[in-house]
Structure formats: structure tokens, C-alpha cells
Coordinates of C-alpha atoms in Angstrom, one line a residue:
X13 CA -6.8 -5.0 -17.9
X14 CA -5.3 -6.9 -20.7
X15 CA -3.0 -10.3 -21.2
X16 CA 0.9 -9.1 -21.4
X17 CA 2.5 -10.8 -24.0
X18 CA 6.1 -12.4 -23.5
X19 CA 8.3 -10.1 -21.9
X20 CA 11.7 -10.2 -20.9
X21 CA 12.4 -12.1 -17.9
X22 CA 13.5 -10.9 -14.8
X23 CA 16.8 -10.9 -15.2
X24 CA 16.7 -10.3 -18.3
X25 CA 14.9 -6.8 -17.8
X26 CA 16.5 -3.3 -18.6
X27 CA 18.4 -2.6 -15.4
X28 CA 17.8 1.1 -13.6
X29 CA 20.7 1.5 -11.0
X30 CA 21.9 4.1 -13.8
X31 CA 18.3 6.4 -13.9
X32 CA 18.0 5.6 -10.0
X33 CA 21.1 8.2 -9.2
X34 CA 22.1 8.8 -5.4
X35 CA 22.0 12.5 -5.5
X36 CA 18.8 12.6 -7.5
X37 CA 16.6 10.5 -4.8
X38 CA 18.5 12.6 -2.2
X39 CA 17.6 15.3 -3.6
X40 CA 14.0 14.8 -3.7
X41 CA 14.3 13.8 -0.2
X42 CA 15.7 16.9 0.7
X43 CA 13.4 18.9 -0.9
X44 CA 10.4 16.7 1.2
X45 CA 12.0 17.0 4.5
X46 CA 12.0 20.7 4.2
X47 CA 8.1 21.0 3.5
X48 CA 6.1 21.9 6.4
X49 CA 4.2 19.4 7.9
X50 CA 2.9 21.6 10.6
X51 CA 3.5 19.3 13.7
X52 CA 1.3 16.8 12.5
X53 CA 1.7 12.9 12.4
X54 CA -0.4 10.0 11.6
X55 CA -1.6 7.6 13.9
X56 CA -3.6 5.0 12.6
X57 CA -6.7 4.4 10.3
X58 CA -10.0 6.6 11.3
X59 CA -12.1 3.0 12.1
X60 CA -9.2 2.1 15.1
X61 CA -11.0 4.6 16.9
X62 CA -14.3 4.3 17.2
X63 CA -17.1 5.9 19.4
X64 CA -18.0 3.4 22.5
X65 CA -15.0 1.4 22.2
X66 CA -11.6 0.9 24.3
X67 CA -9.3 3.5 23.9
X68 CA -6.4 3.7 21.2
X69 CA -2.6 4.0 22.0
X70 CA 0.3 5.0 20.0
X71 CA 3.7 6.3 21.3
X72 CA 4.8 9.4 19.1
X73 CA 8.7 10.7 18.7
X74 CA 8.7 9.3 22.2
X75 CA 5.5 10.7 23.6
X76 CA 2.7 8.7 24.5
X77 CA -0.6 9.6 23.4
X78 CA -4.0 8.2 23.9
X79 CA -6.9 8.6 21.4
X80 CA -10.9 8.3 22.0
X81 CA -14.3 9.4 20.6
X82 CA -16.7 11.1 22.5
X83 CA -20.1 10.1 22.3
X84 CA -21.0 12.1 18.8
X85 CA -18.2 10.4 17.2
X86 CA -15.4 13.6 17.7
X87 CA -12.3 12.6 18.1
X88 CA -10.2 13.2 21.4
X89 CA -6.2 13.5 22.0
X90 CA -3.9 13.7 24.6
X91 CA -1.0 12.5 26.9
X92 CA -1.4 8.6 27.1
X93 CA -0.1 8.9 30.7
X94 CA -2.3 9.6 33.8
X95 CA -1.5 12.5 35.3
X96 CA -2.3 11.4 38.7
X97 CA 0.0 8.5 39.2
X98 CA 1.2 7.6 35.5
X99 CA -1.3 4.8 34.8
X100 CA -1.1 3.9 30.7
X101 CA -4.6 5.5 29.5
X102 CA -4.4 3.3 26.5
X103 CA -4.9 0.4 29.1
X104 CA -8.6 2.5 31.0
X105 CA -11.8 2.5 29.8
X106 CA -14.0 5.2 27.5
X107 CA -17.5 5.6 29.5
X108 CA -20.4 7.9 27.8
X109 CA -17.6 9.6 25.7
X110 CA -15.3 9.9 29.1
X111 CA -11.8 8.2 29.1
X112 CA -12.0 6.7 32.4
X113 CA -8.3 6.1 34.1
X114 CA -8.3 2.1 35.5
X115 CA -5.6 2.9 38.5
X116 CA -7.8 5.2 40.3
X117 CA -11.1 6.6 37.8
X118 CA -9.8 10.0 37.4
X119 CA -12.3 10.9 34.5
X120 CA -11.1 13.0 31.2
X121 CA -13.7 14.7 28.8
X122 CA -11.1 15.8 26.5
X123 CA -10.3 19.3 27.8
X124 CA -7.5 20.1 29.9
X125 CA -8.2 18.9 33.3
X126 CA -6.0 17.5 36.8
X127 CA -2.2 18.2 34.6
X128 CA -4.0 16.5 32.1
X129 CA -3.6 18.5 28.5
X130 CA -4.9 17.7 25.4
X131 CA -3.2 17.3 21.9
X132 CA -4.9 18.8 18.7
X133 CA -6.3 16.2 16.8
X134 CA -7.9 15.4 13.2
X135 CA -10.0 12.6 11.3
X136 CA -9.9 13.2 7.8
X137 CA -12.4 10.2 6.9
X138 CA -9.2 8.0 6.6
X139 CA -6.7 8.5 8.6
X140 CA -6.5 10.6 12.7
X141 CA -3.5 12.8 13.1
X142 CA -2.7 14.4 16.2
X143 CA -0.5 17.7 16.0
X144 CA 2.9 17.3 18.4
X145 CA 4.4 20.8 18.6
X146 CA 7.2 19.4 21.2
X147 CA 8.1 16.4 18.5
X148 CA 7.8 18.1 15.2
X149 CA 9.6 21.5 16.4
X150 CA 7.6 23.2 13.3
X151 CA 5.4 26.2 13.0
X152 CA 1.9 24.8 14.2
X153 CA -1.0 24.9 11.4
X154 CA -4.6 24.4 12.0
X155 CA -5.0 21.5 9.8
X156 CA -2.4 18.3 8.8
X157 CA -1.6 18.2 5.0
X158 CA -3.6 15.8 3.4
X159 CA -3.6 14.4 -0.1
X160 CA -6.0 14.7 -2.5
X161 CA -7.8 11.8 -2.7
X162 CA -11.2 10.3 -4.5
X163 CA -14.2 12.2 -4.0
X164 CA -16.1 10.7 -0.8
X165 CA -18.0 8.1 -0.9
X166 CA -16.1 7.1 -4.3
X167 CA -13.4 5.0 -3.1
X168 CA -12.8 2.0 -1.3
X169 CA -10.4 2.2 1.6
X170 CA -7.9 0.3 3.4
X171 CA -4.9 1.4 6.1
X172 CA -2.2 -1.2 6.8
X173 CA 0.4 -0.6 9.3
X174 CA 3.7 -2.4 10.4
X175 CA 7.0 -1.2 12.3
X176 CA 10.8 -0.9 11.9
X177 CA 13.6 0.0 12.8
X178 CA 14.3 2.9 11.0
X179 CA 13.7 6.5 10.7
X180 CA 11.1 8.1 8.7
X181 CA 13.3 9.4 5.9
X182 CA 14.4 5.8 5.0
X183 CA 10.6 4.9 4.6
X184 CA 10.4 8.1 2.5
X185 CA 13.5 7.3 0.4
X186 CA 12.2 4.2 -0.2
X187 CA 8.8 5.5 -1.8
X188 CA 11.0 8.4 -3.8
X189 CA 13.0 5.4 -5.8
X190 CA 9.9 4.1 -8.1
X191 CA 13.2 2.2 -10.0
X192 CA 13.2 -0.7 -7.6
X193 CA 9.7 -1.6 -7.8
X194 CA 9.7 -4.2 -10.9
X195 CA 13.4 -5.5 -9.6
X196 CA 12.6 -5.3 -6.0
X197 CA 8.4 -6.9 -6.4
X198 CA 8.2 -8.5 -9.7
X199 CA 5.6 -10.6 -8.1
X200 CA 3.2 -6.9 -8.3
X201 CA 5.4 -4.6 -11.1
X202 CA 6.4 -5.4 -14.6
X203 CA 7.2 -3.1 -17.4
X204 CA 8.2 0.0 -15.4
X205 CA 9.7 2.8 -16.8
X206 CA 10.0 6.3 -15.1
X207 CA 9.1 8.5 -17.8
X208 CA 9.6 11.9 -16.4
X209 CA 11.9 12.6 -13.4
X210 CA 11.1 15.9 -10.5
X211 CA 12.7 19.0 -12.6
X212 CA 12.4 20.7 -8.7
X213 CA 10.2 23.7 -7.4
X214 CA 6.5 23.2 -8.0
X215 CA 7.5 20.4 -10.6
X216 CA 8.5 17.5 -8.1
X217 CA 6.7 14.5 -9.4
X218 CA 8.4 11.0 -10.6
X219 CA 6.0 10.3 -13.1
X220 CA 6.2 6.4 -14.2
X221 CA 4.5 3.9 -16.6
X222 CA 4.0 0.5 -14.8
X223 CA 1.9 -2.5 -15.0
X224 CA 0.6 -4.3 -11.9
X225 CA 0.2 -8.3 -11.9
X226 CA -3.3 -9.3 -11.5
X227 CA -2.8 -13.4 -12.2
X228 CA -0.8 -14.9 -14.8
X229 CA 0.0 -12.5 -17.7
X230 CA -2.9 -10.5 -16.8
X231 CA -1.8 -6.8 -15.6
X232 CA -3.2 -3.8 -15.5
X233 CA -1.0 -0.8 -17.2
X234 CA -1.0 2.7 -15.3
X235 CA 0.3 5.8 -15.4
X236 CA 1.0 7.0 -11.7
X237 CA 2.7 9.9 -10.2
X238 CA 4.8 9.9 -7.1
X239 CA 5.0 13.3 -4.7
X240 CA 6.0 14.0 -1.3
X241 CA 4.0 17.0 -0.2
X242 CA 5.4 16.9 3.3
X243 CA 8.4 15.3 4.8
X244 CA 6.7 12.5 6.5
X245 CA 4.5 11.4 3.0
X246 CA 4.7 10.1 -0.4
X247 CA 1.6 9.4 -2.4
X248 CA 1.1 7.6 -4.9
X249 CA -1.5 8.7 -7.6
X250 CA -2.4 6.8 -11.0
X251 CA -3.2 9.6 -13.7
X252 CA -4.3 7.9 -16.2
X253 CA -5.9 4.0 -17.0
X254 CA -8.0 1.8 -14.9
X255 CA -8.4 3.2 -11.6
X256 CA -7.3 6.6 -12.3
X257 CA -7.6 9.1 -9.5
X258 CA -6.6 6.4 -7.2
X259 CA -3.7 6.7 -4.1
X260 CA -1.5 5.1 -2.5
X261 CA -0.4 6.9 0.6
X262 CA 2.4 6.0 2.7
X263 CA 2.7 7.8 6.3
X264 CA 6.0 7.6 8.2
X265 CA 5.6 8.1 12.1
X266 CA 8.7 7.9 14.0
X267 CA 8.0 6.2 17.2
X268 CA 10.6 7.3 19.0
X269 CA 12.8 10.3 20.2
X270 CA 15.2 12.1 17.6
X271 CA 18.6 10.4 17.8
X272 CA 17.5 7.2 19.5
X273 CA 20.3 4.5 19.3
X274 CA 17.6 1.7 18.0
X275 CA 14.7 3.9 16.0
X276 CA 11.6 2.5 15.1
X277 CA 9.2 3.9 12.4
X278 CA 5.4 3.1 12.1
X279 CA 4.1 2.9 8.2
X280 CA 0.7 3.6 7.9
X281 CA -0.4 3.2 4.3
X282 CA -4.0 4.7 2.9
X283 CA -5.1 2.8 -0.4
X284 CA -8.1 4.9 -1.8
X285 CA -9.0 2.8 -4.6
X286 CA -11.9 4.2 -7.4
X287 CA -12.9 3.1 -10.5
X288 CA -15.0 4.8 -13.4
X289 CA -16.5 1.2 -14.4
X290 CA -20.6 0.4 -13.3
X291 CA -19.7 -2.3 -11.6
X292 CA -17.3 -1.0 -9.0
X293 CA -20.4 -0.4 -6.9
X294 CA -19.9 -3.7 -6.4
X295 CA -16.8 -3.5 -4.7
X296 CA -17.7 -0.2 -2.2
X297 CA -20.6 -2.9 -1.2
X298 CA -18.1 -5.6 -0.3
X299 CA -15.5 -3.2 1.2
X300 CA -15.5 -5.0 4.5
X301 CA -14.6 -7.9 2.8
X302 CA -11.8 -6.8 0.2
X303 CA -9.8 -4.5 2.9
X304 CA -8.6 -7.6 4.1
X305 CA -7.2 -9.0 1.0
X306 CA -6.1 -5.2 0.4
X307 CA -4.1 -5.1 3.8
X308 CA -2.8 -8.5 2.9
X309 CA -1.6 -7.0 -0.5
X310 CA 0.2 -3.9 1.2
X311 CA 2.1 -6.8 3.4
X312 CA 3.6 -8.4 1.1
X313 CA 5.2 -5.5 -0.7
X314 CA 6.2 -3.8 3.0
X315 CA 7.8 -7.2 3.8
X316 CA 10.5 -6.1 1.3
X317 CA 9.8 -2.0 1.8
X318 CA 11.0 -2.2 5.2
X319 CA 13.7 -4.5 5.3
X320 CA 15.1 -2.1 2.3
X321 CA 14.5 0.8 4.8
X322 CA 15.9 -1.1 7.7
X323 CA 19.0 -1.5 5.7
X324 CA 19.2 1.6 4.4
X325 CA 19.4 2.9 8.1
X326 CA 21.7 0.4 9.0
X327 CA 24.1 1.9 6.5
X328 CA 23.6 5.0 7.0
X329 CA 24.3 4.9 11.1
X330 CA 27.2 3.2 10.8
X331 CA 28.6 5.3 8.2
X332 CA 28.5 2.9 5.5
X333 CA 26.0 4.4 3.3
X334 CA 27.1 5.1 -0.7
X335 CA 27.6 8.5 -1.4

């Protein structure tokens, strides 16, 4: 951390719409969309669904999917509607680690069962995915792609979510333009500069020099890198200065069907946050009480994020998008 001297105002800053060029964002875009993702899409944060509570409900690319824990904590998937008379499981009850239907009590233990089927699913400490084959059209893998993040029990984690309308490639689009961060949120970004652009292949990175607003004139400078290493995901990850190993990541689930007149996307955004210094033991001990002001933190900037993705789509379905 350190007090930033007088810098240029904000309009008075170096403008990027030159660096930020059209073809080179929609080019990294392209590149992301055509990474596997293996089926698999984000749901919601690992603690939304937890072992003796009420189930958890999230519609999919237009499918509706129901989520549970059994009784040792393993995570359970499948259609969100009741086979028998197409009562909303997200609306039943979980009893001993059985999800319980309220219309009629047809029980489900998680294996297929009465036209019941399960979906794969998978908690990686942060974050449940559940595998779609129907939705995402890909070649199935075993596992979801997830990022690198802090070693266990390192970090400090929080998952903020909010909806618009828009598809999951304006979200992503969004996160591959770093350029608008200190034009677009100077309340969070000063002094960025993107100081090495993706040169394609295995070398995809926007690699970018910022400093993020603590209070005042104190920031805290960073070097971060921004990859997408699948089409629904872009992570952030600061390389170097305080907090390094750090990551942002930012999930886009489209809620509905491909081609729906009005789309609506789901972000779900991981902050693993990690820290060298002795007293950020500190900090993992008050988690419960800083993922709040976290999630708080992550609303303010998606405020903007999504109405800049909302636009975006808006453009781009009506034909009105530059380039």
C-alpha cells in the first residue's frame, strides 16, 4: 500500500479507446468461446448448498435444476422438476440427505429413480458446477475447468451473483477489455496501463499494471493478468505486489435457451483473496465478517459491468454493434 501522489484527473487521464481495438477484444473472445468447457456451468457459491438445509434452484440454458447435499456433505444434481406431476423441487424439502418432493413426497436419493435423472455435479471448495450435456452441446469431461487459485485454506473467499439481460459472451467481453476499468470505475482503478496484450496460442494473457483505491490517495499497485481458459470464464490473477496469487473469477451462466428473444445471464464472481503478510491470519478469522463488505465491493463494480454488458447486447441484437 502506499499514498499516490497527484495524478491526473479523470478526464484528464491518457485515453485507451485506441489500445482497446474492436477486432483485438473480439478476437480474444473468439479464441475463449472455442475452448472446451466440457458441458459444465456454474451455479452458485459451494456454502448455498449446504448439508441439512432446503434445497437450491437454478434454471440453466433453460433447464431447471435442483441441487442438495446428502447427509455426508456430497453434493446432488438433477432435473428441478418432479417427474411425477411437475412440482418445482427447488420448492420440497431435503430429509436425512433425501430431497423430498412437497406435491406428493416422492423421495429422490440422488440416483436415477421414477423418470427422475440425475445431472453430474462438482464442488470445488468454491464454487458447484453441474455438467449439462443437452445445453452445452460439447464433448462431456469428467471434471469442470477450474482456475488455479490460492492453496487451501490460504485464501479468503467470497461469490457474489447478480442477473441480466444478456448473453454470456457480453459478460466475457466485458472482462477481456481491462481498458475501461480506470474510465469506467475510477472510484476502484487508477493508473492502469495494459502492459502486454494476448500475442494468441498458449500466450493469451492481457497483462496490466493497475492500482486499486483503498481511501483517499491510498492504493495498492498490482500487476494482474487476465485469461479466459474456457468460454464461459475470465480470471483475474495479480502476479506480482500485495496480494499476489490472488483471483478474481467471473462465471457467466446463461439462464436461458440459445436464441431467446430477451436473454438473461447469471454472473457468479469467486474473489480468492491471499496475502504473504503475518497478519492476514487475521482476516481468514473474520472471513464471515469481510465477505459481506467483499460482495458489497463486487456490487458496485457489476452495477456498471452489467449495464455495459446489457448494452453491448442491446447493440449487438439489433444490429447496431461497431464493427
Amino acid at each position: 500500500m502506499r499514498r499516490r501522489g497527484a495524478g491526473p484527473d479523470w478526464a484528464a487521464q491518457t485515453p485507451t479507446w485506441r489500445q482497446a481495438r474492436p477486432s483485438l477484444i473480439a478476437d480474444a473472445l473468439e479464441r475463449a468461446s472455442a475452448r472446451p468447457s466440457g458441458n459444465w456451468f456454474v451455479v452458485g457459491a459451494s456454502r448455498q448448498v449446504r448439508a441439512g438445509d432446503r434445497p437450491y434452484g437454478r434454471t440453466v440454458g433453460g433447464v431447471e435444476v435442483v441441487l442438495w447435499r446428502s447427509d455426508d456433505g456430497e453434493p446432488r444434481a438433477g432435473s428441478g422438476i418432479c417427474p411425477h406431476l411437475g412440482a418445482p423441487l427447488r420448492d420440497s424439502r431435503v430429509v436425512c440427505g433425501t430431497l423430498v418432493c412437497h406435491w406428493h413426497g416422492l423421495a429422490l436419493d440422488g440416483s436415477a429413480s421414477a423418470g427422475w435423472r440425475p445431472f453430474p455435479v462438482h464442488d470445488d471448495g468454491v464454487l458447484v458446477w453441474v455438467r449439462l450435456d443437452e445445453v452445452g452441446g460439447e464433448e462431456p469431461t469428467e471434471r469442470p475447468v477450474v482456475p488455479t487459485r490460492p492453496a487451501t485454506g490460504r485464501g479468503v473467499d467470497s461469490v457474489f451473483t447478480a442477473t441480466g439481460r444478456c448473453e454470456p459472451q457480453d459478460v466475457v467481453a466485458n472482462r477481456l477489455d481491462p481498458w475501461h476499468g480506470s474510465w469506467f470505475h475510477p472510484y476502484s482503478f487508477v493508473d492502469l496501463s495494459v502492459v502486454r496484450e494476448p500475442q494468441g496460442g498458449e500466450d493469451d494473457a492481457f497483462v496490466v499494471d493497475v492500482s486499486f483505491r483503498v481511501a483517499g490517495r491510498l492504493v495498492v499497485p498490482v500487476r494482474a493478468e487476465f485469461t479466459a481458459p474456457e468460454p464461459r470464464t475470465v480470471v483475474m490473477r495479480i502476479t506480482d505486489g500485495e496480494g499476489a496469487t490472488s483471483v478474481v473469477e467471473t462465471h457467466a451462466t446463461p439462464l436461458t435457451g440459445p436464441d431467446h428473444e430477451r436473454p438473461r445471464t447469471a454472473v457468479v464472481e469467486a474473489v480468492v483473496a491471499a496475502s504473504d503478510r503475518p497478519g492476514f491470519a487475521l482476516a481468514r478469522a473474520a472471513a464471515p465478517v469481510l465477505r459481506p463488505l467483499m460482495r458489497r465491493t463486487a456490487g458496485r463494480l457489476w452495477r456498471d459491468d452489467l449495464a455495459y454488458a446489457e448494452r453491448r447486447w442491446a447493440l449487438r441484437s439489433t444490429g447496431r454493434f461497431p464493427g
